[in-house]
mmCIF file of C-alpha atoms in Angstrom:
data_model
loop_
_atom_site.group_PDB
_atom_site.id
_atom_site.type_symbol
_atom_site.label_atom_id
_atom_site.label_comp_id
_atom_site.label_asym_id
_atom_site.label_seq_id
_atom_site.Cartn_x
_atom_site.Cartn_y
_atom_site.Cartn_z
ATOM 1 C CA MET A 1119 97.593 79.152 110.382
ATOM 2 C CA ARG A 1120 95.818 82.010 108.593
ATOM 3 C CA GLU A 1121 97.659 84.539 110.780
ATOM 4 C CA ARG A 1122 100.939 82.952 109.740
ATOM 5 C CA LEU A 1123 99.929 83.201 106.073
ATOM 6 C CA GLU A 1124 99.220 86.923 106.436
ATOM 7 C CA ARG A 1125 102.402 87.450 108.470
ATOM 8 C CA TYR A 1126 104.539 86.066 105.627
ATOM 9 C CA GLN A 1127 102.440 87.510 102.804
ATOM 10 C CA VAL A 1128 105.222 89.837 101.641
ATOM 11 C CA VAL A 1129 107.500 86.841 101.054
ATOM 12 C CA ALA A 1130 104.742 85.156 99.042
ATOM 13 C CA TYR A 1131 104.258 88.273 96.930
ATOM 14 C CA LEU A 1132 107.969 88.693 96.220
ATOM 15 C CA VAL A 1133 108.222 85.034 95.186
ATOM 16 C CA ALA A 1134 105.192 85.521 92.906
ATOM 17 C CA VAL A 1135 106.734 88.597 91.254
ATOM 18 C CA LEU A 1136 110.105 86.886 90.708
ATOM 19 C CA ALA A 1137 108.393 83.774 89.321
ATOM 20 C CA GLY A 1138 106.323 85.961 86.996
ATOM 21 C CA LEU A 1139 109.393 87.785 85.707
ATOM 22 C CA LEU A 1140 111.072 84.419 85.069
ATOM 23 C CA VAL A 1141 108.059 83.034 83.190
ATOM 24 C CA GLY A 1142 107.678 86.235 81.185
ATOM 25 C CA THR A 1143 111.346 86.069 80.174
ATOM 26 C CA ARG A 1144 111.460 82.354 79.367
ATOM 27 C CA SER A 1145 107.957 81.861 77.888
ATOM 28 C CA PRO A 1146 106.486 85.090 76.458
ATOM 29 C CA ALA A 1147 103.652 83.174 74.759
ATOM 30 C CA LEU A 1148 102.587 81.611 78.053
ATOM 31 C CA ALA A 1149 102.762 84.998 79.770
ATOM 32 C CA GLU A 1150 100.540 86.516 77.078
ATOM 33 C CA SER A 1151 97.945 83.768 77.526
ATOM 34 C CA LEU A 1152 97.995 84.249 81.298
ATOM 35 C CA ALA A 1153 97.252 87.950 80.888
ATOM 36 C CA VAL A 1154 93.702 87.107 79.790
ATOM 37 C CA GLY A 1155 92.968 86.024 83.352
ATOM 38 C CA LEU A 1156 94.043 89.292 85.001
ATOM 39 C CA TRP A 1157 90.638 90.939 85.321
ATOM 40 C CA PRO A 1158 88.862 87.714 86.451
ATOM 41 C CA LEU A 1159 91.579 87.257 89.071
ATOM 42 C CA LEU A 1160 91.165 90.873 90.219
ATOM 43 C CA GLY A 1161 87.399 90.383 90.408
ATOM 44 C CA ALA A 1162 87.811 87.208 92.489
ATOM 45 C CA LEU A 1163 90.347 88.955 94.732
ATOM 46 C CA LEU A 1164 88.003 91.850 95.415
ATOM 47 C CA TYR A 1165 85.022 89.536 95.975
ATOM 48 C CA ALA A 1166 86.997 87.565 98.575
ATOM 49 C CA THR A 1167 88.107 90.840 100.186
ATOM 50 C CA PHE A 1168 84.587 92.290 100.236
ATOM 51 C CA THR A 1169 83.149 89.174 101.904
ATOM 52 C CA GLN A 1170 85.413 89.847 104.907
ATOM 53 C CA VAL A 1171 84.119 93.403 105.285
ATOM 54 C CA PRO A 1172 80.939 94.353 107.199
ATOM 55 C CA LEU A 1173 79.242 95.996 104.232
ATOM 56 C CA LEU A 1174 76.542 97.480 106.437
ATOM 57 C CA ALA A 1175 79.238 99.835 107.732
ATOM 58 C CA LEU A 1176 79.441 101.518 104.322
ATOM 59 C CA ARG A 1177 76.596 103.917 105.123
ATOM 60 C CA ARG A 1178 78.464 105.202 108.173
ATOM 61 C CA ALA A 1179 81.658 105.610 106.141
ATOM 62 C CA LEU A 1180 79.859 107.674 103.497
ATOM 63 C CA VAL A 1181 79.079 110.430 105.991
ATOM 64 C CA ASN A 1182 82.637 110.623 107.344
ATOM 65 C CA ALA A 1183 83.235 114.249 106.384
ATOM 66 C CA ARG A 1184 86.770 114.508 107.766
ATOM 67 C CA PHE A 1185 88.042 111.468 105.860
ATOM 68 C CA LEU A 1186 86.271 112.461 102.632
ATOM 69 C CA SER A 1187 87.727 115.978 102.835
ATOM 70 C CA ALA A 1188 91.263 114.652 103.387
ATOM 71 C CA ALA A 1189 90.927 112.077 100.593
ATOM 72 C CA VAL A 1190 89.533 114.525 98.026
ATOM 73 C CA LEU A 1191 92.138 117.166 98.883
ATOM 74 C CA GLY A 1192 94.946 114.626 98.633
ATOM 75 C CA HIS A 1193 93.831 112.735 95.528
ATOM 76 C CA PHE A 1194 92.550 115.597 93.392
ATOM 77 C CA VAL A 1195 94.497 118.690 94.496
ATOM 78 C CA ALA A 1196 97.792 117.767 96.166
ATOM 79 C CA ILE A 1197 98.704 114.729 94.037
ATOM 80 C CA PRO A 1198 98.016 116.422 90.655
ATOM 81 C CA LEU A 1199 100.280 119.280 91.781
ATOM 82 C CA LEU A 1200 102.930 116.743 92.820
ATOM 83 C CA VAL A 1201 102.663 114.961 89.454
ATOM 84 C CA TRP A 1202 102.992 118.249 87.588
ATOM 85 C CA LEU A 1203 106.176 119.030 89.532
ATOM 86 C CA LEU A 1204 107.623 115.570 88.864
ATOM 87 C CA VAL A 1205 106.902 115.804 85.124
ATOM 88 C CA GLN A 1206 108.890 119.043 84.846
ATOM 89 C CA GLY A 1207 112.104 117.064 85.344
ATOM 90 C CA LEU A 1208 111.437 114.712 82.409
ATOM 91 C CA PRO A 1209 112.722 115.115 78.846
ATOM 92 C CA ALA A 1210 110.351 116.987 76.513
ATOM 93 C CA GLU A 1211 109.102 113.737 74.941
ATOM 94 C CA PRO A 1212 105.280 113.799 74.513
ATOM 95 C CA ALA A 1213 104.777 110.018 74.810
ATOM 96 C CA LEU A 1214 106.917 109.861 77.944
ATOM 97 C CA ARG A 1215 105.082 112.707 79.663
ATOM 98 C CA LEU A 1216 101.687 111.421 78.524
ATOM 99 C CA GLY A 1217 102.397 107.994 80.007
ATOM 100 C CA VAL A 1218 103.475 109.463 83.346
ATOM 101 C CA LEU A 1219 100.436 111.751 83.526
ATOM 102 C CA LEU A 1220 97.984 108.994 82.613
ATOM 103 C CA VAL A 1221 99.270 106.548 85.180
ATOM 104 C CA LEU A 1222 99.890 108.942 88.088
ATOM 105 C CA LEU A 1223 96.874 111.253 87.828
ATOM 106 C CA VAL A 1224 94.281 108.476 88.158
ATOM 107 C CA PRO A 1225 93.814 106.945 91.645
ATOM 108 C CA CYS A 1226 93.407 103.185 91.926
ATOM 109 C CA THR A 1227 89.884 101.823 92.274
ATOM 110 C CA ASP A 1228 90.602 98.114 92.547
ATOM 111 C CA TRP A 1229 93.539 96.386 94.210
ATOM 112 C CA PHE A 1230 94.296 99.180 96.684
ATOM 113 C CA LEU A 1231 91.206 97.880 98.509
ATOM 114 C CA SER A 1232 92.902 94.517 99.016
ATOM 115 C CA PHE A 1233 96.160 96.121 100.132
ATOM 116 C CA THR A 1234 94.174 98.338 102.528
ATOM 117 C CA HIS A 1235 92.488 95.249 103.966
ATOM 118 C CA LEU A 1236 95.751 93.329 104.309
ATOM 119 C CA GLY A 1237 97.484 96.391 105.803
ATOM 120 C CA GLY A 1238 94.894 96.793 108.545
ATOM 121 C CA GLY A 1239 93.187 99.849 107.064
ATOM 122 C CA ASP A 1240 89.534 100.843 107.392
ATOM 123 C CA THR A 1241 88.272 98.840 104.415
ATOM 124 C CA PRO A 1242 84.587 99.930 104.617
ATOM 125 C CA THR A 1243 85.724 103.560 104.403
ATOM 126 C CA ALA A 1244 87.966 102.717 101.433
ATOM 127 C CA ILE A 1245 85.102 100.968 99.617
ATOM 128 C CA ALA A 1246 82.696 103.812 100.351
ATOM 129 C CA PHE A 1247 85.106 106.358 98.866
ATOM 130 C CA THR A 1248 85.609 104.407 95.610
ATOM 131 C CA PRO A 1249 82.455 105.599 93.733
ATOM 132 C CA LEU A 1250 83.213 109.239 94.583
ATOM 133 C CA SER A 1251 86.819 108.707 93.499
ATOM 134 C CA LEU A 1252 85.701 107.358 90.131
ATOM 135 C CA LEU A 1253 83.234 110.184 89.523
ATOM 136 C CA LEU A 1254 85.878 112.803 90.291
ATOM 137 C CA GLN A 1255 88.372 111.042 88.009
ATOM 138 C CA LEU A 1256 85.887 111.086 85.127
ATOM 139 C CA ALA A 1257 85.113 114.772 85.691
ATOM 140 C CA LEU A 1258 88.640 116.081 86.329
ATOM 141 C CA LEU A 1259 90.896 114.014 84.084
ATOM 142 C CA PRO A 1260 90.043 115.994 80.906
ATOM 143 C CA LEU A 1261 90.927 119.183 82.789
ATOM 144 C CA TYR A 1262 94.225 117.731 84.049
ATOM 145 C CA LEU A 1263 95.268 116.539 80.586
ATOM 146 C CA TRP A 1264 94.373 119.861 79.029
ATOM 147 C CA LEU A 1265 96.263 121.844 81.676
ATOM 148 C CA PHE A 1266 99.364 119.639 81.697
ATOM 149 C CA LEU A 1267 99.617 118.406 78.117
ATOM 150 C CA GLY A 1268 96.800 119.777 75.964
ATOM 151 C CA GLN A 1269 95.454 116.243 75.318
ATOM 152 C CA ALA A 1270 91.796 116.496 76.388
ATOM 153 C CA GLU A 1271 90.707 114.360 73.400
ATOM 154 C CA LEU A 1272 92.264 111.297 75.039
ATOM 155 C CA ALA A 1273 90.024 111.598 78.080
ATOM 156 C CA GLY A 1274 86.959 110.078 76.421
ATOM 157 C CA LEU A 1275 88.748 106.786 75.794
ATOM 158 C CA LEU A 1276 90.055 106.716 79.357
ATOM 159 C CA GLN A 1277 86.577 107.429 80.743
ATOM 160 C CA ARG A 1278 85.217 104.349 78.936
ATOM 161 C CA GLU A 1279 87.984 102.199 80.403
ATOM 162 C CA LEU A 1280 87.303 103.564 83.884
ATOM 163 C CA LEU A 1281 83.590 102.827 83.623
ATOM 164 C CA LEU A 1282 84.235 99.281 82.400
ATOM 165 C CA ALA A 1283 86.689 98.681 85.209
ATOM 166 C CA PHE A 1284 84.333 100.113 87.811
ATOM 167 C CA GLY A 1285 81.479 97.890 86.663
ATOM 168 C CA GLY A 1286 83.523 94.720 86.294
ATOM 169 C CA LEU A 1287 85.980 95.107 89.143
ATOM 170 C CA ILE A 1288 83.985 97.003 91.772
ATOM 171 C CA LEU A 1289 80.215 96.800 91.287
ATOM 172 C CA LEU A 1290 79.962 93.100 90.375
ATOM 173 C CA PRO A 1291 82.233 91.788 93.181
ATOM 174 C CA LEU A 1292 80.611 94.180 95.667
ATOM 175 C CA ALA A 1293 77.089 93.059 94.706
ATOM 176 C CA ALA A 1294 78.141 89.401 94.885
ATOM 177 C CA ALA A 1295 79.686 89.931 98.319
ATOM 178 C CA TRP A 1296 76.554 91.713 99.583
ATOM 179 C CA LEU A 1297 74.353 88.863 98.348
ATOM 180 C CA THR A 1298 76.722 86.375 100.001
ATOM 181 C CA GLU A 1299 76.488 88.308 103.271
ATOM 182 C CA ARG A 1300 72.680 88.303 103.106
ATOM 183 C CA TRP A 1301 72.644 84.582 102.214
ATOM 184 C CA ALA A 1302 74.822 83.704 105.209
ATOM 185 C CA ALA A 1303 73.276 86.045 107.788
ATOM 186 C CA GLY A 1304 72.064 84.179 110.866
ATOM 187 C CA ARG A 1305 73.132 80.754 109.582
ATOM 188 C CA PRO A 1306 76.266 79.603 111.437
ATOM 189 C CA ARG A 1307 77.338 76.997 108.873
ATOM 190 C CA ARG A 1308 77.076 79.501 106.016
ATOM 191 C CA GLU A 1309 78.812 82.180 108.071
ATOM 192 C CA ARG A 1310 81.713 79.790 108.678
ATOM 193 C CA GLY A 1311 81.905 79.200 104.931
ATOM 194 C CA VAL A 1312 82.049 82.957 104.270
ATOM 195 C CA ALA A 1313 84.703 83.361 106.970
ATOM 196 C CA ALA A 1314 86.761 80.656 105.233
ATOM 197 C CA LEU A 1315 86.921 82.921 102.160
ATOM 198 C CA GLY A 1316 89.262 85.040 104.262
ATOM 199 C CA TRP A 1317 92.027 82.599 103.304
ATOM 200 C CA LEU A 1318 91.786 83.664 99.661
ATOM 201 C CA PRO A 1319 93.014 87.316 99.433
ATOM 202 C CA VAL A 1320 96.704 86.495 100.006
ATOM 203 C CA PRO A 1321 96.991 83.636 97.431
ATOM 204 C CA LEU A 1322 94.772 85.496 94.935
ATOM 205 C CA LEU A 1323 96.863 88.667 95.216
ATOM 206 C CA ALA A 1324 99.984 86.546 94.738
ATOM 207 C CA LEU A 1325 98.452 85.175 91.511
ATOM 208 C CA VAL A 1326 97.623 88.710 90.340
ATOM 209 C CA LEU A 1327 101.218 89.791 90.935
ATOM 210 C CA PHE A 1328 102.514 86.725 89.102
ATOM 211 C CA VAL A 1329 100.339 87.447 86.047
ATOM 212 C CA VAL A 1330 101.210 91.157 85.982
ATOM 213 C CA ALA A 1331 104.954 90.529 86.287
ATOM 214 C CA ALA A 1332 104.882 87.784 83.648
ATOM 215 C CA GLY A 1333 102.865 89.804 81.164
ATOM 216 C CA GLN A 1334 104.789 93.061 81.448
ATOM 217 C CA VAL A 1335 108.448 92.079 81.599
ATOM 218 C CA GLY A 1336 108.688 92.272 77.795
ATOM 219 C CA GLN A 1337 107.595 95.914 77.742
ATOM 220 C CA VAL A 1338 110.216 96.789 80.337
ATOM 221 C CA ARG A 1339 112.930 95.031 78.343
ATOM 222 C CA GLU A 1340 111.992 96.966 75.180
ATOM 223 C CA PHE A 1341 112.468 100.366 76.826
ATOM 224 C CA LEU A 1342 115.219 99.686 79.359
ATOM 225 C CA GLY A 1343 116.622 103.161 78.792
ATOM 226 C CA LEU A 1344 113.533 104.663 80.441
ATOM 227 C CA LEU A 1345 114.368 103.013 83.750
ATOM 228 C CA LEU A 1346 117.005 105.664 84.478
ATOM 229 C CA TRP A 1347 114.336 108.363 84.362
ATOM 230 C CA LEU A 1348 111.230 106.599 85.599
ATOM 231 C CA VAL A 1349 112.232 104.362 88.494
ATOM 232 C CA PRO A 1350 113.555 107.254 90.637
ATOM 233 C CA LEU A 1351 110.504 109.350 89.686
ATOM 234 C CA PHE A 1352 108.013 106.634 90.673
ATOM 235 C CA VAL A 1353 109.902 105.853 93.887
ATOM 236 C CA ALA A 1354 109.865 109.578 94.730
ATOM 237 C CA PHE A 1355 106.111 109.612 94.073
ATOM 238 C CA LEU A 1356 105.554 106.720 96.497
ATOM 239 C CA GLY A 1357 107.616 108.432 99.184
ATOM 240 C CA ALA A 1358 105.789 111.728 98.712
ATOM 241 C CA ALA A 1359 102.413 109.933 98.759
ATOM 242 C CA LEU A 1360 103.278 108.315 102.086
ATOM 243 C CA LEU A 1361 104.354 111.641 103.621
ATOM 244 C CA LEU A 1362 101.240 113.369 102.265
ATOM 245 C CA ALA A 1363 99.005 110.700 103.796
ATOM 246 C CA ARG A 1364 100.678 111.078 107.167
ATOM 247 C CA TRP A 1365 100.417 114.873 107.092
ATOM 248 C CA LEU A 1366 96.733 114.893 106.044
ATOM 249 C CA ALA A 1367 95.832 112.213 108.590
ATOM 250 C CA ARG A 1368 97.312 114.412 111.322
ATOM 251 C CA ALA A 1369 95.832 117.638 109.942
ATOM 252 C CA PHE A 1370 92.321 116.149 109.805
ATOM 253 C CA ARG A 1371 92.801 114.147 113.058
ATOM 254 C CA LEU A 1372 91.932 110.847 111.411
ATOM 255 C CA PRO A 1373 92.098 107.498 113.217
ATOM 256 C CA ALA A 1374 95.109 105.345 112.343
ATOM 257 C CA ARG A 1375 93.093 102.913 110.223
ATOM 258 C CA GLN A 1376 91.753 105.761 108.062
ATOM 259 C CA GLY A 1377 95.253 107.176 107.736
ATOM 260 C CA ARG A 1378 96.258 103.792 106.326
ATOM 261 C CA VAL A 1379 93.491 104.107 103.718
ATOM 262 C CA LEU A 1380 94.981 107.431 102.614
ATOM 263 C CA ALA A 1381 98.470 105.902 102.411
ATOM 264 C CA PHE A 1382 97.479 102.931 100.260
ATOM 265 C CA GLY A 1383 95.121 105.096 98.187
ATOM 266 C CA PHE A 1384 97.658 107.840 97.476
ATOM 267 C CA GLY A 1385 100.417 105.340 96.648
ATOM 268 C CA SER A 1386 98.467 103.128 94.217
ATOM 269 C CA ARG A 1387 97.445 104.211 90.728
ATOM 270 C CA ASN A 1388 94.964 102.828 88.179
ATOM 271 C CA SER A 1389 97.595 101.126 86.014
ATOM 272 C CA PHE A 1390 95.407 98.083 85.216
ATOM 273 C CA VAL A 1391 92.779 100.427 83.761
ATOM 274 C CA VAL A 1392 95.196 102.797 82.043
ATOM 275 C CA LEU A 1393 97.228 100.032 80.356
ATOM 276 C CA PRO A 1394 94.484 99.148 77.795
ATOM 277 C CA LEU A 1395 94.199 102.860 76.998
ATOM 278 C CA ALA A 1396 97.937 103.163 76.457
ATOM 279 C CA LEU A 1397 97.854 100.113 74.166
ATOM 280 C CA ALA A 1398 95.138 101.821 72.090
ATOM 281 C CA LEU A 1399 97.086 105.058 71.566
ATOM 282 C CA PRO A 1400 98.048 106.071 68.004
ATOM 283 C CA ALA A 1401 101.335 104.970 66.430
ATOM 284 C CA GLY A 1402 104.329 106.860 67.733
ATOM 285 C CA LEU A 1403 103.138 106.839 71.346
ATOM 286 C CA GLU A 1404 104.239 103.270 72.167
ATOM 287 C CA MET A 1405 106.576 104.615 74.829
ATOM 288 C CA ALA A 1406 103.522 105.479 76.945
ATOM 289 C CA VAL A 1407 102.805 101.734 77.280
ATOM 290 C CA ALA A 1408 106.277 101.107 78.683
ATOM 291 C CA VAL A 1409 105.804 103.985 81.141
ATOM 292 C CA VAL A 1410 102.596 102.424 82.492
ATOM 293 C CA VAL A 1411 104.243 98.994 82.703
ATOM 294 C CA ILE A 1412 107.297 100.291 84.576
ATOM 295 C CA GLN A 1413 105.093 102.227 86.998
ATOM 296 C CA SER A 1414 102.975 99.160 87.751
ATOM 297 C CA LEU A 1415 106.069 97.062 88.512
ATOM 298 C CA VAL A 1416 107.547 99.789 90.730
ATOM 299 C CA GLU A 1417 104.164 100.054 92.449
ATOM 300 C CA LEU A 1418 104.095 96.297 93.084
ATOM 301 C CA VAL A 1419 107.318 96.548 95.052
ATOM 302 C CA GLY A 1420 106.155 99.788 96.652
ATOM 303 C CA MET A 1421 102.893 98.282 97.907
ATOM 304 C CA LEU A 1422 104.817 95.361 99.398
ATOM 305 C CA ALA A 1423 106.967 97.889 101.250
ATOM 306 C CA PHE A 1424 103.808 99.779 102.275
ATOM 307 C CA LEU A 1425 102.441 96.608 103.915
ATOM 308 C CA HIS A 1426 105.467 96.754 106.207
ATOM 309 C CA LEU A 1427 105.724 100.538 106.649
ATOM 310 C CA VAL A 1428 102.134 101.775 106.841
ATOM 311 C CA PRO A 1429 101.091 99.938 110.043
ATOM 312 C CA ARG A 1430 104.239 101.307 111.705
ATOM 313 C CA LEU A 1431 103.664 104.883 110.536
ATOM 314 C CA PHE A 1432 99.960 104.727 111.412
ATOM 315 C CA PRO A 1433 99.887 102.640 114.621
ATOM 316 C CA ASP A 1434 96.500 101.880 116.147
ATOM 317 C CA ALA A 1435 95.823 102.430 119.840
ATOM 318 C CA ALA A 1436 97.004 98.941 120.846
ATOM 319 C CA GLN A 1437 100.268 99.309 118.892
ATOM 320 C CA ALA A 1438 100.895 102.791 120.290
ATOM 321 C CA ALA A 1439 100.362 101.531 123.834
ATOM 322 C CA GLY A 1440 102.748 98.626 123.218
ATOM 323 C CA THR A 1441 105.578 100.947 122.175
ATOM 324 C CA ARG A 1442 105.448 103.002 125.390
#
């Protein structure tokens, strides 16, 4: 039954997104009230995901030099260069360019872990990389903004949001999952209870998608004219991220499951963290909010496509043998 749930997860996610868009259109007040539950839902999603991961494997993942080299090169050298190239084709509108830079320069540190897990990636390796990813974001984002836009003063606000998100969405669920693992160790009844939490990631992710779609449809409607520019740009980014992951996985001779981590990591951005920052920007930069919203909705659809594409592009040994 659980295998069937995961097999049809993409259908569940698409239904959740469509239902969210409908609710956001018909009942904006309800959608706004639902948005309060986004971070608790993300925290619950990551806790349920972490409980299904052998956390003791994190130490081994931390010393995986080949993966760490590929991930750092991709996230913090290749992708910033790609983003800079993509921005050159946009109109010379500061708020538009700022929004694109904010949302594409910062790698995701939350729900990409769940997509990695659901897509058959090496989740312990993904979790182990997250603290390093956050530290590099905090250190390099001021430099990126200064080089690309001359807006280093905005980095301090973003750093606070990143730290809050890391504490609330990564450290707390991870600590709770570790304590749960210790509590259940060696006790079959408790271990069965922890295993039963494996049913939760799919419905919880569907709820997250519902809330995001419901809460952000209004922003998209307000700046519909941006869709002409941004949707092709964000789709191109997802395609380039997928190709980059495949190339780096081959160049560094990574196992298929670690290649999947690169694919989901490169394709997903920290839109849930950047959105509060964009909302706090000074008057006249409201367009940046719409940019973040549109990217997050494009990414939702993109990650659903990734769940189908990534296992095919990065087949494990059993899959590769079955295709011969």
